[in-house]
């Protein structure tokens, strides 16, 4: 049982609390941050026990002050721990040479079709031992914490065979149990068609549906089932079969949609009732409208667009049309090798024209909704996990304004200080 923590005198306390609101936020609700000036939070037993102004909490806890570690947050911003709802954090190896190749003119699909891209990481992940993957992934999770991220979704998908997919998921299960961060697992055997199945794509789809998905579900190694619906990867028809098969086994659908070309992925996300659709750089107007109607969360990845030198997804349009928007690093070895959610929040403003308030909502509460964790994380409310970040800025606008800087000063995970 950890010692109580009493944070006092925050210049701004962003609670993300919106009374009587249920589910992911859309339109104007994304700008409702639940701000408290001279804010205070009492953390105890890993849970948020009280939230309010410093004077309000002094009336309740002054007599217990000697029991707590008192943190003076004067001149600082307090927010919920950031949530990253889309990563490929558990993988082996590195692909820095591909960065040069892209600068020399190669496209994402050029690299992938020549044996690089996902296929290259697949080879390195297959070769890595479980212990090696634990060590490499743990270091990335440490970096996430250092950037204020306290909850991360992690996908498999760099195995593309039963043995390695299960190895990735076991690594994530181990780290969920042994690392400070919360790690939410997603099965993504449908990340690419492995080289050994080239020309036999339907056989690989059958392997996913009949062998991989039942095994993952039987061992309870994943919460979600994701698929890369893209030209030269999985067709909308194949993607639908994979996602529906996962649903029958209790795995909630997610979908990599319309990243490279418009391909009906956003529309499919609405059709199958996906919790979120990812990327969406090329999503059609019709797809955006259908996602808004179905309440599918758009998980947007502006750092990936920047890294690939592509135009970012239409975040401003999606917010205005009523799509709930979350944002993510897309941490992966090929198209977004970063763990910096602060950078992603900056880019959401700069490249997708979202406001600072909207980007903060997209990185906390809506991001939590995108992985089904909003009852535990994503806001500072009584009864939720005590996941808190103290930033070395005095207001949330400055957090987005000072570009490319990590302002994290202290981080608490379940009431225990893990950074600072």
Short mmCIF file of C-alpha atoms in Angstrom, two decimals, residues 25 82 90 123 150 158 169 195 198 201 213 220 239 245 252 259 265 330 343 357 409:
data_model
loop_
_atom_site.label_atom_id
_atom_site.label_comp_id
_atom_site.label_asym_id
_atom_site.label_seq_id
_atom_site.Cartn_x
_atom_site.Cartn_y
_atom_site.Cartn_z
CA UNK A 25 -16.70 12.92 -26.81
CA UNK A 82 -1.82 10.25 -21.29
CA UNK A 90 6.45 -5.26 -29.00
CA UNK A 123 11.92 -11.69 -39.70
CA UNK A 150 0.56 5.75 -18.41
CA UNK A 158 5.08 -8.86 -36.47
CA UNK A 169 1.09 -11.49 -27.00
CA UNK A 195 6.15 -13.84 -47.63
CA UNK A 198 2.45 -14.79 -51.35
CA UNK A 201 -3.53 -15.11 -49.52
CA UNK A 213 -8.02 -16.36 -33.56
CA UNK A 220 -7.27 -14.84 -23.34
CA UNK A 239 -11.09 -7.90 -43.54
CA UNK A 245 -14.69 -14.20 -36.82
CA UNK A 252 -13.68 -6.38 -30.29
CA UNK A 259 -4.11 4.79 -44.91
CA UNK A 265 -12.13 0.92 -44.61
CA UNK A 330 1.57 4.63 -33.73
CA UNK A 343 4.80 15.63 -29.96
CA UNK A 357 -8.16 21.42 -25.84
CA UNK A 409 8.26 16.72 -14.59
#
